[in-house]
mmCIF file of C-alpha atoms and ligand atoms in Angstrom:
data_model
loop_
_atom_site.group_PDB
_atom_site.id
_atom_site.type_symbol
_atom_site.label_atom_id
_atom_site.label_comp_id
_atom_site.label_asym_id
_atom_site.label_seq_id
_atom_site.Cartn_x
_atom_site.Cartn_y
_atom_site.Cartn_z
ATOM 1 C CA MET I 1 -5.191 24.338 73.779
ATOM 2 C CA LYS I 2 -6.563 25.812 70.505
ATOM 3 C CA ARG I 3 -9.278 28.385 70.389
ATOM 4 C CA PHE I 4 -12.268 28.008 68.054
ATOM 5 C CA ASP I 5 -14.609 30.787 67.321
ATOM 6 C CA ILE I 6 -18.045 29.461 66.249
ATOM 7 C CA TYR I 7 -20.848 31.289 64.777
ATOM 8 C CA ARG I 8 -23.956 31.161 66.833
ATOM 9 C CA ALA I 9 -27.471 32.131 65.954
ATOM 10 C CA ASN I 10 -30.905 31.293 66.569
ATOM 11 C CA PRO I 11 -33.351 32.980 64.188
ATOM 12 C CA ASN I 12 -36.369 31.555 66.126
ATOM 13 C CA ASP I 13 -35.556 33.458 69.180
ATOM 14 C CA PRO I 14 -36.089 37.164 68.633
ATOM 15 C CA ALA I 15 -34.003 38.281 71.406
ATOM 16 C CA ASP I 16 -31.008 36.370 70.184
ATOM 17 C CA ARG I 17 -28.302 38.278 68.265
ATOM 18 C CA PRO I 18 -25.912 36.400 66.040
ATOM 19 C CA LYS I 19 -22.404 36.130 67.457
ATOM 20 C CA TYR I 20 -19.201 34.309 67.575
ATOM 21 C CA VAL I 21 -18.691 32.107 70.600
ATOM 22 C CA SER I 22 -15.041 30.973 71.656
ATOM 23 C CA TYR I 23 -14.448 27.264 72.694
ATOM 24 C CA TYR I 24 -10.973 25.988 73.934
ATOM 25 C CA ILE I 25 -10.098 22.528 72.955
ATOM 26 C CA ASP I 26 -6.868 20.529 74.241
ATOM 27 C CA MET I 27 -5.588 19.285 70.739
ATOM 28 C CA ASN I 28 -3.823 16.233 72.425
ATOM 29 C CA LYS I 29 -7.389 14.683 73.168
ATOM 30 C CA CYS I 30 -9.140 15.587 69.974
ATOM 31 C CA GLY I 31 -9.394 13.976 66.557
ATOM 32 C CA PRO I 32 -7.603 15.374 63.626
ATOM 33 C CA MET I 33 -10.441 16.958 61.656
ATOM 34 C CA PHE I 34 -12.599 20.125 62.308
ATOM 35 C CA LEU I 35 -15.710 18.027 62.554
ATOM 36 C CA ASP I 36 -13.978 15.864 65.419
ATOM 37 C CA ALA I 37 -13.510 19.512 67.166
ATOM 38 C CA LEU I 38 -17.121 20.228 66.829
ATOM 39 C CA ILE I 39 -18.283 16.797 68.028
ATOM 40 C CA LYS I 40 -15.898 17.301 70.940
ATOM 41 C CA ILE I 41 -17.428 20.831 71.762
ATOM 42 C CA LYS I 42 -20.785 19.510 71.632
ATOM 43 C CA ASP I 43 -20.267 16.403 73.459
ATOM 44 C CA GLU I 44 -18.285 17.886 76.217
ATOM 45 C CA ILE I 45 -18.782 21.608 76.444
ATOM 46 C CA ASP I 46 -21.827 23.060 74.853
ATOM 47 C CA PRO I 47 -24.681 20.437 73.690
ATOM 48 C CA THR I 48 -26.572 23.379 72.189
ATOM 49 C CA LEU I 49 -24.316 23.894 69.162
ATOM 50 C CA SER I 50 -25.863 22.909 65.972
ATOM 51 C CA PHE I 51 -24.357 21.621 62.867
ATOM 52 C CA ARG I 52 -25.129 18.719 60.421
ATOM 53 C CA ARG I 53 -22.840 15.563 59.719
ATOM 54 C CA SER I 54 -23.489 12.012 58.822
ATOM 55 C CA CYS I 55 -20.708 9.926 57.071
ATOM 56 C CA ARG I 56 -17.614 11.580 58.533
ATOM 57 C CA GLU I 57 -15.635 10.778 55.190
ATOM 58 C CA GLY I 58 -16.764 13.215 52.815
ATOM 59 C CA ILE I 59 -19.490 11.467 50.893
ATOM 60 C CA CYS I 60 -22.545 12.664 52.395
ATOM 61 C CA GLY I 61 -21.897 16.509 51.810
ATOM 62 C CA SER I 62 -23.736 17.370 55.138
ATOM 63 C CA CYS I 63 -20.977 19.122 57.001
ATOM 64 C CA ALA I 64 -20.104 21.792 54.678
ATOM 65 C CA MET I 65 -19.229 25.018 56.355
ATOM 66 C CA ASN I 66 -16.725 27.996 56.259
ATOM 67 C CA ILE I 67 -13.699 27.200 58.065
ATOM 68 C CA ASP I 68 -11.140 30.000 58.235
ATOM 69 C CA GLY I 69 -12.588 31.835 55.302
ATOM 70 C CA ARG I 70 -12.899 28.869 52.972
ATOM 71 C CA HIS I 71 -15.632 26.495 52.345
ATOM 72 C CA HIS I 72 -14.914 22.885 53.306
ATOM 73 C CA LEU I 73 -16.542 19.421 54.432
ATOM 74 C CA ALA I 74 -15.320 19.764 58.236
ATOM 75 C CA CYS I 75 -15.080 15.948 58.129
ATOM 76 C CA ILE I 76 -12.022 15.789 55.919
ATOM 77 C CA CYS I 77 -10.731 19.357 56.516
ATOM 78 C CA PRO I 78 -7.551 18.791 58.955
ATOM 79 C CA ILE I 79 -6.757 21.095 61.877
ATOM 80 C CA ASN I 80 -3.376 22.272 61.602
ATOM 81 C CA LYS I 81 -2.006 21.353 65.172
ATOM 82 C CA GLU I 82 1.189 23.387 64.665
ATOM 83 C CA ASN I 83 -0.878 26.521 64.190
ATOM 84 C CA THR I 84 -1.963 27.581 67.622
ATOM 85 C CA GLU I 85 -3.742 30.596 66.356
ATOM 86 C CA LYS I 86 -7.744 30.777 66.569
ATOM 87 C CA SER I 87 -9.966 29.140 63.971
ATOM 88 C CA GLN I 88 -13.168 30.644 62.999
ATOM 89 C CA ILE I 89 -16.142 28.582 61.711
ATOM 90 C CA SER I 90 -19.080 29.847 60.217
ATOM 91 C CA PRO I 91 -22.025 28.567 58.079
ATOM 92 C CA LEU I 92 -22.084 28.613 54.274
ATOM 93 C CA MET I 93 -22.187 32.174 52.952
ATOM 94 C CA PHE I 94 -25.386 33.577 51.518
ATOM 95 C CA MET I 95 -27.640 30.858 52.700
ATOM 96 C CA PHE I 96 -30.278 31.333 55.166
ATOM 97 C CA VAL I 97 -29.288 30.192 58.593
ATOM 98 C CA LEU I 98 -31.629 27.835 60.459
ATOM 99 C CA LYS I 99 -29.472 27.531 63.481
ATOM 100 C CA ASP I 100 -25.812 28.043 64.298
ATOM 101 C CA LEU I 101 -23.932 26.208 61.439
ATOM 102 C CA VAL I 102 -27.197 24.545 59.950
ATOM 103 C CA VAL I 103 -28.346 26.426 56.760
ATOM 104 C CA ASP I 104 -31.511 26.084 54.864
ATOM 105 C CA MET I 105 -30.813 23.934 51.797
ATOM 106 C CA SER I 106 -34.614 23.540 50.553
ATOM 107 C CA HIS I 107 -34.162 26.061 47.511
ATOM 108 C CA PHE I 108 -30.854 24.383 46.437
ATOM 109 C CA TYR I 109 -32.465 20.798 46.558
ATOM 110 C CA ALA I 110 -35.625 22.159 44.636
ATOM 111 C CA GLN I 111 -33.098 23.545 41.971
ATOM 112 C CA TYR I 112 -31.453 20.142 41.843
ATOM 113 C CA LYS I 113 -34.924 18.482 41.304
ATOM 114 C CA SER I 114 -35.721 20.863 38.621
ATOM 115 C CA ILE I 115 -32.993 19.508 36.174
ATOM 116 C CA GLU I 116 -34.388 15.812 36.633
ATOM 117 C CA PRO I 117 -31.246 14.374 37.773
ATOM 118 C CA TYR I 118 -31.691 10.885 36.661
ATOM 119 C CA LEU I 119 -31.499 8.680 33.431
ATOM 120 C CA LYS I 120 -34.377 9.388 30.975
ATOM 121 C CA ARG I 121 -34.959 7.180 27.978
ATOM 122 C CA LYS I 122 -37.114 7.146 24.894
ATOM 123 C CA THR I 123 -36.380 3.686 23.632
ATOM 124 C CA PRO I 124 -38.529 0.920 25.515
ATOM 125 C CA LYS I 125 -36.369 -1.650 27.024
ATOM 126 C CA THR I 126 -36.023 -4.964 25.144
ATOM 127 C CA GLU I 127 -37.305 -8.114 26.526
ATOM 128 C CA GLY I 128 -35.186 -9.275 29.636
ATOM 129 C CA GLN I 129 -33.061 -6.058 29.634
ATOM 130 C CA ARG I 130 -32.022 -4.953 32.972
ATOM 131 C CA GLU I 131 -29.087 -2.470 32.295
ATOM 132 C CA TYR I 132 -28.173 0.213 29.861
ATOM 133 C CA TYR I 133 -24.758 -0.362 28.823
ATOM 134 C CA GLN I 134 -21.989 2.386 27.629
ATOM 135 C CA SER I 135 -18.534 2.276 26.192
ATOM 136 C CA GLU I 136 -15.658 2.630 28.660
ATOM 137 C CA GLU I 137 -14.931 5.835 26.906
ATOM 138 C CA ASP I 138 -18.528 7.168 27.462
ATOM 139 C CA ARG I 139 -18.215 6.157 31.076
ATOM 140 C CA LYS I 140 -15.047 8.043 31.389
ATOM 141 C CA LEU I 141 -16.717 11.060 30.523
ATOM 142 C CA LEU I 142 -18.636 11.088 33.746
ATOM 143 C CA ASP I 143 -15.401 11.050 35.825
ATOM 144 C CA GLY I 144 -15.068 14.203 37.985
ATOM 145 C CA LEU I 145 -18.642 14.839 37.643
ATOM 146 C CA TYR I 146 -20.535 11.882 39.229
ATOM 147 C CA GLU I 147 -18.337 12.387 42.579
ATOM 148 C CA CYS I 148 -20.191 15.614 43.553
ATOM 149 C CA VAL I 149 -21.619 15.078 47.050
ATOM 150 C CA LEU I 150 -23.997 18.150 46.687
ATOM 151 C CA CYS I 151 -22.314 19.961 49.656
ATOM 152 C CA ALA I 152 -23.207 23.337 48.093
ATOM 153 C CA CYS I 153 -19.927 24.653 48.919
ATOM 154 C CA CYS I 154 -19.427 25.906 45.296
ATOM 155 C CA GLN I 155 -23.152 27.088 45.002
ATOM 156 C CA SER I 156 -22.540 29.495 48.074
ATOM 157 C CA THR I 157 -19.170 30.675 46.813
ATOM 158 C CA CYS I 158 -20.443 31.757 43.559
ATOM 159 C CA PRO I 159 -20.926 35.486 43.063
ATOM 160 C CA SER I 160 -23.384 35.020 40.317
ATOM 161 C CA TYR I 161 -25.379 32.754 42.814
ATOM 162 C CA TRP I 162 -25.403 35.567 45.439
ATOM 163 C CA TRP I 163 -26.912 37.917 42.874
ATOM 164 C CA HIS I 164 -29.661 35.808 41.547
ATOM 165 C CA PRO I 165 -30.363 32.719 43.730
ATOM 166 C CA GLN I 166 -33.766 32.587 42.608
ATOM 167 C CA ASP I 167 -33.290 32.158 38.899
ATOM 168 C CA TYR I 168 -29.620 31.038 38.420
ATOM 169 C CA LEU I 169 -29.226 27.326 38.834
ATOM 170 C CA GLY I 170 -25.679 27.608 40.299
ATOM 171 C CA PRO I 171 -22.366 25.767 39.605
ATOM 172 C CA ALA I 172 -23.443 22.496 41.532
ATOM 173 C CA VAL I 173 -26.769 22.086 39.845
ATOM 174 C CA LEU I 174 -25.711 22.880 36.461
ATOM 175 C CA MET I 175 -22.601 20.476 36.825
ATOM 176 C CA GLN I 176 -25.073 18.003 37.615
ATOM 177 C CA ALA I 177 -27.294 18.938 34.597
ATOM 178 C CA TYR I 178 -24.190 18.708 32.440
ATOM 179 C CA ARG I 179 -23.545 14.963 33.930
ATOM 180 C CA TRP I 180 -26.793 13.928 32.381
ATOM 181 C CA VAL I 181 -26.465 15.930 29.111
ATOM 182 C CA ILE I 182 -23.434 14.045 28.198
ATOM 183 C CA ASP I 183 -24.355 10.752 29.680
ATOM 184 C CA SER I 184 -24.452 8.433 26.433
ATOM 185 C CA ARG I 185 -27.308 6.444 27.872
ATOM 186 C CA ASP I 186 -29.662 9.340 28.221
ATOM 187 C CA GLU I 187 -32.082 10.064 25.456
ATOM 188 C CA TYR I 188 -33.290 13.499 26.446
ATOM 189 C CA THR I 189 -30.109 15.513 25.539
ATOM 190 C CA ASP I 190 -31.862 18.244 23.468
ATOM 191 C CA GLU I 191 -34.977 18.544 26.140
ATOM 192 C CA ARG I 192 -32.300 18.996 28.880
ATOM 193 C CA LEU I 193 -30.341 21.596 26.884
ATOM 194 C CA GLU I 194 -33.679 23.649 25.898
ATOM 195 C CA LYS I 195 -34.810 23.796 29.724
ATOM 196 C CA LEU I 196 -31.471 25.316 30.706
ATOM 197 C CA GLY I 197 -31.907 28.292 28.260
ATOM 198 C CA GLY I 198 -33.822 31.619 29.408
ATOM 199 C CA ASP I 199 -34.388 33.020 32.955
ATOM 200 C CA MET I 200 -30.752 33.166 33.737
ATOM 201 C CA LYS I 201 -30.666 29.516 34.313
ATOM 202 C CA LEU I 202 -27.306 28.865 32.544
ATOM 203 C CA GLY I 203 -26.573 32.360 31.201
ATOM 204 C CA GLU I 204 -25.601 33.627 34.457
ATOM 205 C CA CYS I 205 -22.511 31.763 34.605
ATOM 206 C CA TYR I 206 -19.500 34.140 34.002
ATOM 207 C CA GLN I 207 -16.904 31.653 34.483
ATOM 208 C CA ILE I 208 -15.648 33.445 37.462
ATOM 209 C CA GLY I 209 -14.191 30.124 38.989
ATOM 210 C CA MET I 210 -14.734 30.404 42.546
ATOM 211 C CA CYS I 211 -16.705 27.157 42.324
ATOM 212 C CA SER I 212 -13.528 25.241 41.287
ATOM 213 C CA LEU I 213 -11.388 26.971 43.819
ATOM 214 C CA THR I 214 -13.671 26.110 46.698
ATOM 215 C CA CYS I 215 -14.670 22.372 45.758
ATOM 216 C CA PRO I 216 -13.676 20.295 48.628
ATOM 217 C CA LYS I 217 -13.646 17.274 46.431
ATOM 218 C CA GLY I 218 -11.249 18.704 44.106
ATOM 219 C CA LEU I 219 -13.899 18.877 41.200
ATOM 220 C CA ASP I 220 -13.916 21.408 38.399
ATOM 221 C CA PRO I 221 -17.625 22.728 37.949
ATOM 222 C CA ARG I 222 -16.224 25.802 36.163
ATOM 223 C CA ARG I 223 -14.836 23.670 33.151
ATOM 224 C CA ALA I 224 -17.988 21.402 33.175
ATOM 225 C CA LEU I 225 -19.995 24.741 32.802
ATOM 226 C CA GLU I 226 -17.772 26.089 30.077
ATOM 227 C CA HIS I 227 -18.525 22.891 28.162
ATOM 228 C CA LEU I 228 -21.974 22.860 29.040
ATOM 229 C CA LYS I 229 -22.487 26.509 27.588
ATOM 230 C CA HIS I 230 -20.644 25.445 24.356
ATOM 231 C CA LEU I 231 -23.201 22.298 23.929
ATOM 232 C CA TYR I 232 -26.100 24.761 24.553
ATOM 233 C CA VAL I 233 -24.871 27.158 21.959
ATOM 234 C CA GLU I 234 -24.384 24.265 19.509
ATOM 235 C CA TYR I 235 -27.774 23.178 20.213
ATOM 236 C CA LYS I 236 -29.285 26.438 19.528
ATOM 237 C CA HIS I 237 -27.451 26.893 16.213
ATOM 238 C CA ARG I 238 -28.598 23.312 15.081
ATOM 239 C CA LYS I 239 -32.165 24.439 15.937
ATOM 240 C CA GLU I 240 -31.957 27.480 14.272
ATOM 241 C CA ALA I 241 -30.628 25.616 11.171
ATOM 242 C CA GLU I 242 -33.404 23.049 11.243
ATOM 243 C CA LEU I 243 -36.059 26.226 11.425
ATOM 244 C CA THR I 244 -34.370 27.854 8.282
ATOM 245 C CA THR I 245 -34.411 24.733 6.351
ATOM 246 C CA ILE I 246 -38.129 24.285 7.069
HETATM 247 S S1 FES E 301 -20.164 14.192 57.336
HETATM 248 FE FE1 FES E 301 -20.442 13.562 55.438
HETATM 249 S S2 FES E 301 -19.217 14.764 54.222
HETATM 250 FE FE2 FES E 301 -18.734 15.512 56.148
#
């Protein structure tokens, strides 16, 4: 039997106090991942337990939570069956809890929407054109960026985001901003960079690197943001040079 201490909270009930509740599971009758344990608890022990999940294979990003002190996607985080010590499961840090392991993602999604995460073009399509091509080299630049599933693990692990969640866009959103800035098919690069200045949107990244340590998909937001900051500085210098010439 393995013990799981799970954070339980219901902010809608004023009498409810947040607490950890212990559940015991026979690991010989449970699947290999933490999400399997949560589903087993909900199905067989306590149907009131709330958590998000959908794909069960690490591509929807909905089962992000803190497991034994680190952020993970529960569906691809294996339970160490040799380790009989208890495991502790909590919601993502520094996010408002709606219930138990379910956090409010609306602010995160609004910030993501603000960077206009889609291809933007100025050149009209030629007749019959259905696709925008790019070279294999340009396409390769997007590797390590497009795989982000927007689980917000990096976002809620970032100390800069803890301090200024209203203004700072955070590593997940900025990495997606970078993904569109360097996409050779996109024709709004300067406008995208311009929007990232001021109000601490990009400037609050101090390259702490917690984002890359925690990413459950093995991506490197810190490096992407480092490059994005360089691109932003280059853009600003270019703009200043243009103004001086005028
Ligand atoms: S359930 Fe989709 S990422 Fe875990």
